XYZ file of N, CA, C and O in Angstrom:
592
model
N 0.712 -1.115 -0.050
C 0.164 -0.124 0.084
C 1.148 1.249 0.014
O 1.958 1.405 0.917
N 0.522 2.374 -0.983
C 1.382 3.279 -0.875
C 0.536 4.452 -0.930
O -0.691 4.364 -1.288
N 1.058 5.758 -0.452
C 0.439 7.099 -0.382
C 1.223 8.162 -0.811
O 2.105 8.273 0.278
N 1.230 8.523 -1.734
C 1.973 10.011 -1.932
C 0.868 11.394 -2.043
O 0.074 11.034 -3.035
N 1.100 12.218 -1.244
C 0.254 13.517 -1.326
C 1.191 14.608 -1.755
O 2.164 14.768 -1.033
N 0.707 15.320 -2.608
C 1.459 16.669 -3.085
C 0.356 17.845 -3.403
O -0.604 17.697 -3.786
N 1.070 18.903 -2.640
C 0.267 20.228 -2.806
C 1.229 21.354 -3.113
O 2.394 21.359 -2.491
N 0.706 22.299 -3.915
C 1.617 23.674 -4.461
C 0.768 24.663 -3.477
O -0.438 24.854 -3.388
N 1.741 25.367 -2.968
C 1.356 26.652 -2.180
C 2.348 27.770 -2.420
O 3.302 27.461 -2.272
N 1.695 28.710 -3.305
C 2.515 29.758 -3.712
C 3.859 29.221 -4.633
O 3.569 28.706 -5.408
N 4.974 29.533 -4.022
C 5.975 29.384 -4.508
C 6.694 27.778 -4.018
O 7.767 27.553 -4.406
N 5.959 27.261 -3.117
C 6.513 26.069 -2.591
C 5.643 24.600 -2.809
O 4.587 24.958 -3.364
N 6.399 23.597 -3.030
C 5.641 22.342 -3.289
C 6.037 21.434 -2.203
O 7.025 21.290 -1.586
N 4.775 20.772 -1.263
C 4.913 20.042 -0.038
C 4.738 18.462 -0.790
O 3.654 18.449 -1.206
N 5.404 17.527 -0.415
C 5.128 16.139 -0.482
C 5.294 15.403 0.736
O 5.945 15.572 1.403
N 4.143 14.589 0.796
C 3.971 13.554 1.948
C 4.361 12.438 1.243
O 3.282 11.924 0.578
N 5.281 11.440 1.541
C 5.289 10.353 0.820
C 5.597 9.191 1.817
O 6.507 9.461 2.747
N 4.902 8.152 1.732
C 5.457 6.824 2.513
C 6.718 6.242 2.138
O 7.131 6.535 1.009
N 7.335 5.791 2.961
C 8.749 5.190 2.747
C 8.993 3.944 3.482
O 8.903 3.917 4.849
N 9.285 2.836 3.039
C 9.526 1.590 3.940
C 11.019 1.178 3.548
O 10.929 0.444 2.544
N 11.835 1.851 4.157
C 13.021 1.738 3.704
C 13.900 0.476 4.289
O 14.770 -0.147 3.409
N 13.824 0.020 5.502
C 14.764 -0.956 6.178
C 14.138 -2.122 6.326
O 14.888 -2.907 6.514
N 12.846 -2.403 6.199
C 12.361 -3.749 6.470
C 12.594 -4.874 5.295
O 12.325 -4.370 4.180
N 13.526 -5.811 5.729
C 13.502 -6.652 4.766
C 12.188 -7.290 4.213
O 11.199 -7.542 5.128
N 12.286 -8.211 3.055
C 11.059 -8.833 2.635
C 11.010 -10.037 3.657
O 11.807 -10.778 3.922
N 9.751 -10.157 3.917
C 9.495 -11.453 4.900
C 9.331 -11.032 6.330
O 9.214 -11.653 7.187
N 10.003 -9.909 6.679
C 10.410 -9.326 8.064
C 8.547 -9.174 8.644
O 7.948 -8.548 8.150
N 8.503 -9.827 10.076
C 7.046 -9.807 10.667
C 7.305 -8.339 11.540
O 8.265 -8.269 12.488
N 6.345 -7.636 11.465
C 6.366 -6.388 12.283
C 5.641 -6.756 13.668
O 4.839 -7.780 13.651
N 5.655 -5.910 14.665
C 4.997 -6.115 16.106
C 3.573 -6.376 15.914
O 2.833 -7.035 16.739
N 2.867 -5.790 14.768
C 1.542 -5.998 14.391
C 1.099 -7.180 13.584
O -0.021 -7.430 13.112
N 2.123 -8.042 13.337
C 1.870 -9.174 12.470
C 1.801 -8.819 11.091
O 1.332 -9.429 10.054
N 2.235 -7.549 10.561
C 2.101 -7.158 9.210
C 3.442 -7.983 8.410
O 4.524 -7.939 8.949
N 3.234 -8.317 7.343
C 3.949 -8.930 6.296
C 4.532 -7.814 5.299
O 3.639 -7.045 5.086
N 5.758 -7.657 5.050
C 6.294 -7.035 3.918
C 6.486 -7.482 2.906
O 7.032 -8.633 2.719
N 5.500 -7.269 1.659
C 5.794 -7.852 0.406
C 7.069 -7.237 -0.390
O 7.328 -6.049 -0.153
N 7.198 -7.792 -1.479
C 8.245 -7.246 -2.455
C 7.672 -5.766 -3.056
O 6.486 -5.565 -3.290
N 8.532 -5.092 -2.998
C 8.168 -3.618 -3.711
C 7.640 -2.766 -2.517
O 7.509 -1.401 -2.746
N 7.467 -2.973 -1.266
C 7.067 -2.448 -0.163
C 8.434 -1.555 0.775
O 8.545 -1.109 1.597
N 9.779 -2.095 0.154
C 11.039 -1.878 0.872
C 11.932 -0.819 0.048
O 13.008 -0.834 0.263
N 10.859 0.178 -0.687
C 11.732 1.048 -1.517
C 11.276 2.657 -1.159
O 10.140 3.016 -0.565
N 12.043 3.552 -1.494
C 11.956 4.687 -1.706
C 10.726 5.151 -2.615
O 11.200 4.990 -3.596
N 9.608 5.971 -2.053
C 8.609 6.149 -3.150
C 8.715 7.710 -3.733
O 8.005 7.757 -4.959
N 9.667 8.578 -3.452
C 9.775 9.670 -3.779
C 11.633 9.755 -4.038
O 12.354 9.684 -3.073
N 11.852 10.047 -5.497
C 13.131 10.194 -5.789
C 13.550 11.685 -6.273
O 12.817 12.030 -6.980
N 14.597 12.098 -5.657
C 15.045 13.387 -6.110
C 15.872 13.158 -7.516
O 16.955 12.295 -7.363
N 15.597 13.916 -8.651
C 16.270 13.731 -9.744
C 17.426 14.925 -9.832
O 18.629 14.471 -10.057
N 17.159 15.820 -9.330
C 18.061 17.189 -9.100
C 17.645 18.218 -8.114
O 16.419 17.883 -7.638
N 18.379 19.255 -7.781
C 17.915 20.106 -6.972
C 16.444 20.857 -7.233
O 15.873 21.374 -6.438
N 16.100 20.641 -8.387
C 14.738 21.339 -8.927
C 13.724 20.725 -9.358
O 12.721 20.893 -9.550
N 13.799 18.925 -8.977
C 12.851 18.047 -9.506
C 12.877 16.834 -8.717
O 13.718 16.314 -8.317
N 11.724 16.241 -8.636
C 11.735 14.792 -8.180
C 10.234 14.350 -8.694
O 9.591 14.861 -9.294
N 10.518 12.761 -8.706
C 9.261 11.643 -9.157
C 8.965 11.121 -7.943
O 9.800 10.337 -7.247
N 7.610 10.799 -7.669
C 7.033 9.904 -6.854
C 6.237 9.198 -7.460
O 5.773 9.265 -8.658
N 6.359 7.915 -6.890
C 5.205 6.828 -7.672
C 4.567 5.836 -6.582
O 4.985 5.742 -5.452
N 3.690 5.323 -7.259
C 2.851 4.196 -6.476
C 2.515 3.179 -7.589
O 2.120 3.535 -8.443
N 2.568 2.137 -7.069
C 2.373 0.857 -8.093
C 3.195 -0.043 -8.206
O 3.976 -0.402 -7.362
N 3.514 -0.716 -9.389
C 4.174 -1.666 -9.884
C 5.669 -1.252 -9.859
O 6.229 -0.333 -10.646
N 6.317 -1.598 -8.866
C 8.231 -1.346 -8.717
C 8.639 -1.261 -9.727
O 9.777 -0.692 -10.138
N 8.500 -2.506 -10.796
C 9.221 -2.882 -11.666
C 9.277 -1.925 -12.928
O 10.300 -1.576 -13.461
N 7.992 -1.199 -13.013
C 7.752 -0.470 -13.974
C 8.509 0.947 -13.535
O 8.970 1.953 -14.560
N 8.179 1.195 -12.245
C 8.766 2.601 -11.660
C 10.325 2.572 -11.883
O 11.002 3.574 -12.188
N 10.968 1.468 -11.598
C 12.420 1.322 -11.730
C 13.011 1.459 -12.973
O 14.110 2.230 -13.379
N 12.097 1.035 -13.920
C 12.672 1.358 -15.576
C 12.470 2.867 -15.824
O 13.307 3.489 -16.368
N 11.199 3.371 -15.544
C 11.246 4.939 -15.599
C 12.229 5.713 -14.946
O 12.877 6.572 -15.651
N 12.529 5.462 -13.595
C 13.555 6.122 -13.053
C 14.778 6.144 -13.298
O 15.595 7.178 -13.564
N 15.050 4.808 -13.818
C 16.513 4.698 -14.341
C 16.812 5.473 -15.663
O 17.784 5.725 -16.152
N 15.762 5.846 -16.501
C 15.794 6.377 -17.620
C 15.832 7.805 -17.604
O 16.045 8.599 -18.704
N 15.870 8.260 -16.486
C 15.577 9.793 -16.273
C 17.056 10.390 -15.889
O 17.732 9.665 -15.151
N 17.253 11.690 -16.389
C 18.588 12.272 -15.979
C 18.299 13.769 -15.579
O 17.417 14.290 -15.976
N 19.377 14.247 -14.779
C 19.126 15.594 -14.327
C 18.975 16.601 -15.506
O 18.204 17.550 -15.304
N 19.465 16.511 -16.606
C 19.293 17.477 -17.791
C 18.182 17.233 -18.742
O 17.807 18.136 -19.466
N 17.335 16.077 -18.379
C 15.900 15.998 -19.206
C 15.144 17.182 -19.014
O 14.838 17.652 -18.014
N 14.381 17.675 -20.246
C 13.595 18.773 -20.347
C 12.008 18.010 -19.261
O 11.909 16.718 -19.183
N 11.245 19.030 -19.207
C 9.951 18.955 -18.294
C 9.092 17.792 -19.369
O 8.768 17.001 -19.037
N 9.097 18.191 -20.483
C 8.502 17.552 -21.530
C 8.882 16.110 -21.775
O 8.260 15.181 -21.794
N 10.171 15.950 -21.786
C 10.833 14.466 -21.779
C 10.583 13.617 -20.851
O 10.264 12.456 -20.639
N 10.690 14.222 -19.377
C 9.907 13.338 -18.350
C 8.705 12.993 -18.283
O 8.190 12.016 -18.027
N 7.609 14.104 -18.440
C 6.403 13.788 -18.384
C 5.995 12.790 -19.703
O 5.339 11.777 -19.256
N 6.693 12.979 -20.811
C 6.486 12.015 -21.796
C 6.706 10.683 -21.453
O 6.128 9.503 -21.481
N 7.946 10.439 -20.924
C 8.619 9.222 -20.278
C 7.445 8.733 -19.472
O 7.431 7.444 -19.568
N 7.236 9.306 -18.303
C 6.138 8.755 -17.172
C 4.929 8.289 -17.649
O 4.489 7.407 -17.343
N 4.500 9.240 -18.502
C 3.258 8.860 -19.351
C 3.234 7.474 -20.279
O 2.572 6.636 -19.908
N 4.388 7.461 -20.819
C 4.805 6.253 -21.855
C 4.550 4.838 -20.880
O 4.222 3.848 -20.918
N 5.393 5.257 -19.859
C 5.741 4.079 -18.816
C 4.446 3.634 -18.033
O 4.141 2.381 -17.707
N 3.578 4.852 -17.608
C 2.083 4.464 -16.959
C 1.251 3.577 -18.003
O 0.657 2.561 -17.353
N 1.472 3.986 -19.142
C 0.498 3.250 -20.186
C 0.904 1.793 -20.293
O 0.198 1.134 -20.294
N 2.308 1.669 -20.215
C 2.811 0.392 -20.561
C 2.438 -0.365 -19.410
O 2.438 -1.779 -19.594
N 2.388 0.165 -18.158
C 2.109 -0.854 -17.077
C 0.602 -0.900 -16.767
O 0.145 -1.501 -15.914
N -0.182 -0.826 -17.958
C -1.753 -0.839 -17.866
C -2.171 0.133 -17.005
O -3.037 -0.236 -16.191
N -1.420 1.096 -16.607
C -1.991 2.413 -15.595
C -1.813 1.640 -14.191
O -2.569 2.182 -13.308
N -1.067 0.548 -14.217
C -0.892 0.221 -12.495
C 0.090 1.047 -11.806
O -0.011 0.856 -10.857
N 1.061 1.708 -12.513
C 1.854 2.475 -11.847
C 1.832 3.933 -12.331
O 1.462 4.476 -13.261
N 1.569 4.682 -11.178
C 1.231 6.241 -11.248
C 2.227 7.056 -10.808
O 2.987 6.372 -9.770
N 2.253 8.285 -11.231
C 3.476 9.368 -11.062
C 3.149 10.371 -10.675
O 2.070 11.071 -11.109
N 3.992 11.434 -9.884
C 3.863 12.630 -9.798
C 5.170 13.300 -9.716
O 6.113 12.768 -9.266
N 5.215 13.994 -10.760
C 6.508 14.957 -11.080
C 6.387 16.183 -10.726
O 5.575 17.140 -11.095
N 7.229 16.636 -9.690
C 7.253 17.919 -9.133
C 8.589 18.631 -9.501
O 9.702 18.036 -9.551
N 8.483 19.892 -10.184
C 9.771 20.594 -10.583
C 9.564 21.982 -10.405
O 8.370 22.570 -10.678
N 10.717 22.662 -10.596
C 10.679 24.136 -10.470
C 11.353 24.472 -11.961
O 12.427 23.972 -12.218
N 10.738 25.124 -12.851
C 11.321 25.742 -14.189
C 11.432 27.034 -13.876
O 9.986 27.757 -13.881
N 12.314 27.839 -14.518
C 12.134 29.326 -14.672
C 11.583 29.886 -13.181
O 11.088 30.932 -13.331
N 11.954 29.385 -11.964
C 11.497 29.797 -10.738
C 10.093 29.510 -10.335
O 9.643 30.174 -9.254
N 9.302 29.066 -11.151
C 7.871 28.637 -11.025
C 7.823 27.105 -10.704
O 8.332 26.346 -11.484
N 6.838 26.780 -9.581
C 6.775 25.330 -9.040
C 5.659 24.739 -10.142
O 4.676 25.616 -10.254
N 5.873 23.513 -10.727
C 4.682 22.726 -11.448
C 4.670 21.455 -10.695
O 5.571 20.712 -10.342
N 3.594 21.008 -10.673
C 3.177 19.428 -10.425
C 2.524 18.748 -11.604
O 1.421 19.333 -12.010
N 3.039 17.711 -12.065
C 2.285 16.771 -12.958
C 2.093 15.643 -12.414
O 2.628 15.052 -11.868
N 0.747 15.325 -12.620
C -0.103 13.977 -12.194
C -0.176 13.333 -13.274
O -0.622 13.567 -14.220
N 0.257 11.841 -13.073
C 0.216 10.895 -14.275
C -0.311 9.721 -13.810
O 0.083 8.881 -13.009
N -2.018 9.712 -14.002
C -2.526 8.479 -13.672
C -3.819 8.558 -14.483
O -4.160 9.571 -15.253
N -4.629 7.432 -14.357
C -6.194 7.445 -15.242
C -5.583 7.464 -16.714
O -6.374 8.280 -17.275
N -4.447 7.257 -17.159
C -4.141 7.516 -18.462
C -3.797 8.774 -18.936
O -3.427 9.112 -20.031
N -3.537 9.681 -18.016
C -3.470 11.080 -18.633
C -2.064 11.516 -17.669
O -1.903 11.202 -16.681
N -1.711 12.438 -18.358
C -0.629 13.486 -17.711
C -1.072 15.006 -17.659
O -1.393 15.505 -18.928
N -1.346 15.455 -16.549
C -1.817 17.004 -16.610
C -1.242 17.880 -15.360
O -0.790 17.134 -14.218
N -1.065 19.056 -15.461
C -0.490 19.802 -14.751
C -1.611 20.242 -13.373
O -2.723 20.388 -13.717
N -1.424 20.055 -12.150
C -2.385 20.085 -11.195
C -1.772 20.984 -9.952
O -0.527 21.400 -10.103
N -2.812 21.579 -8.832
C -2.138 22.224 -7.969
C -2.084 21.379 -6.849
O -1.270 21.563 -5.992
N -2.770 20.264 -6.704
C -2.306 19.334 -5.637
C -2.810 17.995 -6.474
O -3.506 17.886 -7.218
N -2.358 16.839 -5.451
C -2.525 15.583 -6.142
C -2.442 14.573 -5.162
O -1.804 14.724 -3.982
N -2.829 13.280 -5.455
C -2.381 12.400 -4.521
C -2.386 10.905 -5.541
O -3.321 10.700 -6.416
N -1.475 9.777 -5.207
C -1.488 8.765 -5.752
C -1.346 7.417 -5.074
O -0.713 7.764 -3.727
N -1.719 6.326 -5.267
C -1.714 5.182 -4.352
C -2.962 4.867 -3.673
O -4.120 4.611 -4.562
N -3.281 4.475 -2.628
C -4.394 3.787 -2.191
C -5.430 4.672 -1.660
O -5.152 5.524 -0.842
N -6.573 4.342 -2.242
C -7.560 5.155 -1.790
C -8.051 4.978 -0.240
O -8.155 6.013 0.366
N -7.862 3.729 0.255
C -8.272 3.775 1.858
C -7.316 4.598 2.339
O -7.496 5.419 3.493
N -5.864 4.609 2.216
C -4.842 5.230 2.901
C -5.077 6.880 2.669
O -4.932 7.520 3.623
N -5.516 7.316 1.596
C -5.850 8.553 1.329
C -7.044 9.091 2.166
O -7.023 10.173 2.857
N -8.107 8.345 2.113
C -9.251 8.715 2.970
C -8.751 8.641 4.689
O -9.152 9.811 5.344
N -7.892 8.128 4.998
C -7.468 8.019 6.268
C -6.582 9.028 6.557
O -6.938 10.039 7.597
N -5.808 9.561 5.697
C -4.917 10.804 5.788
C -6.106 12.041 5.679
O -5.687 12.692 6.568
N -6.853 12.119 4.915
C -7.650 13.211 4.759
C -8.556 13.286 6.017
O -8.655 14.383 6.542
N -8.745 12.215 6.921
C -9.830 12.356 7.984
C -8.722 12.860 8.859
O -9.300 13.621 9.732
N -7.442 12.630 9.101
C -6.419 13.110 10.125
C -6.408 14.555 9.693
O -6.168 15.442 10.650
N -5.970 14.858 8.422
C -6.017 16.303 8.118
C -6.909 17.218 8.338
O -6.883 18.370 8.621
N -8.180 16.578 8.230
C -9.566 17.583 8.424
C -9.832 17.532 9.803
O -10.780 18.116 10.373
N -9.179 16.866 10.810
C -9.629 16.654 12.146
C -10.851 15.930 12.686
O -11.280 15.868 13.554
N -11.187 15.081 11.377
C -12.226 14.076 11.661
C -11.711 12.688 12.332
O -12.692 12.149 13.126
N -10.488 12.662 12.242
C -10.017 11.368 13.125
C -8.987 11.890 13.954
O -8.237 12.816 13.641
N -8.852 11.079 15.010
C -7.758 11.336 16.065
C -6.860 10.324 16.123
O -7.063 9.040 15.710
N -5.356 10.425 16.233
C -4.481 9.353 16.389
C -4.623 8.922 17.872
O -4.504 9.507 18.847
N -4.756 7.365 17.659
C -4.625 6.841 19.204
C -3.289 6.459 19.296
O -2.530 6.097 18.442
N -2.984 5.992 20.751
C -1.698 5.581 21.110
C -1.461 4.244 20.584
O -0.224 3.707 20.319
N -2.775 3.576 20.523
C -2.272 2.105 19.910
C -1.954 1.858 18.453
O -1.390 1.010 18.077
N -1.903 3.036 17.748
C -1.609 3.047 16.445
C -0.184 2.932 16.182
O 0.289 2.352 15.290
N 0.504 3.183 17.258
C 2.236 3.419 17.225
C 2.768 2.297 18.337
O 4.001 2.294 18.499
N 1.952 1.659 18.905
C 2.418 0.786 19.542
C 2.813 -0.903 18.970
O 2.319 -1.085 18.053
C-alpha cells in the first residue's frame, strides 16, 4: 500500500510520501504485518535540486522509468517518459512529477491514462488517502495504539 500526497502553495511544493526503507522482505512487524516485495523502496526520488518523481504501483515499471531519467531532461521529456511508462504498465503505476522551472513550481499528475498539470494530487491507495484526509481535516484522532 502506498500513498503520496503533493500540494503547491504559492512558490513551494509540499510532498508527503510513505517510505518503507529498512524492513527486509518477509520481516514480521509487531502487529503481524508482512512486508511484500516492492514495499521496501523509497517512493519519492530526487532527480536534481529542482525536480523529483514519486510513484505508486508496480515497482518494476517505476524502476525502469526512474533509471531512464537524468538531471538534464526537459520537463516534456520527463512527463512523456512517465506517461509512456504508466500506459505500458496498464496504468498500474502512477507518478507525480514535481519540478521548478524558471522559478515557478509545477506539479504533474500521471494517472488514469493522462498527464496533467495540477495544484495538488495524490496517488496510491484510496483507503490510505481517505484515512490521511480524516486526520488532516480533524475528523480522525491518532490513538496511542496505532504506534505501539
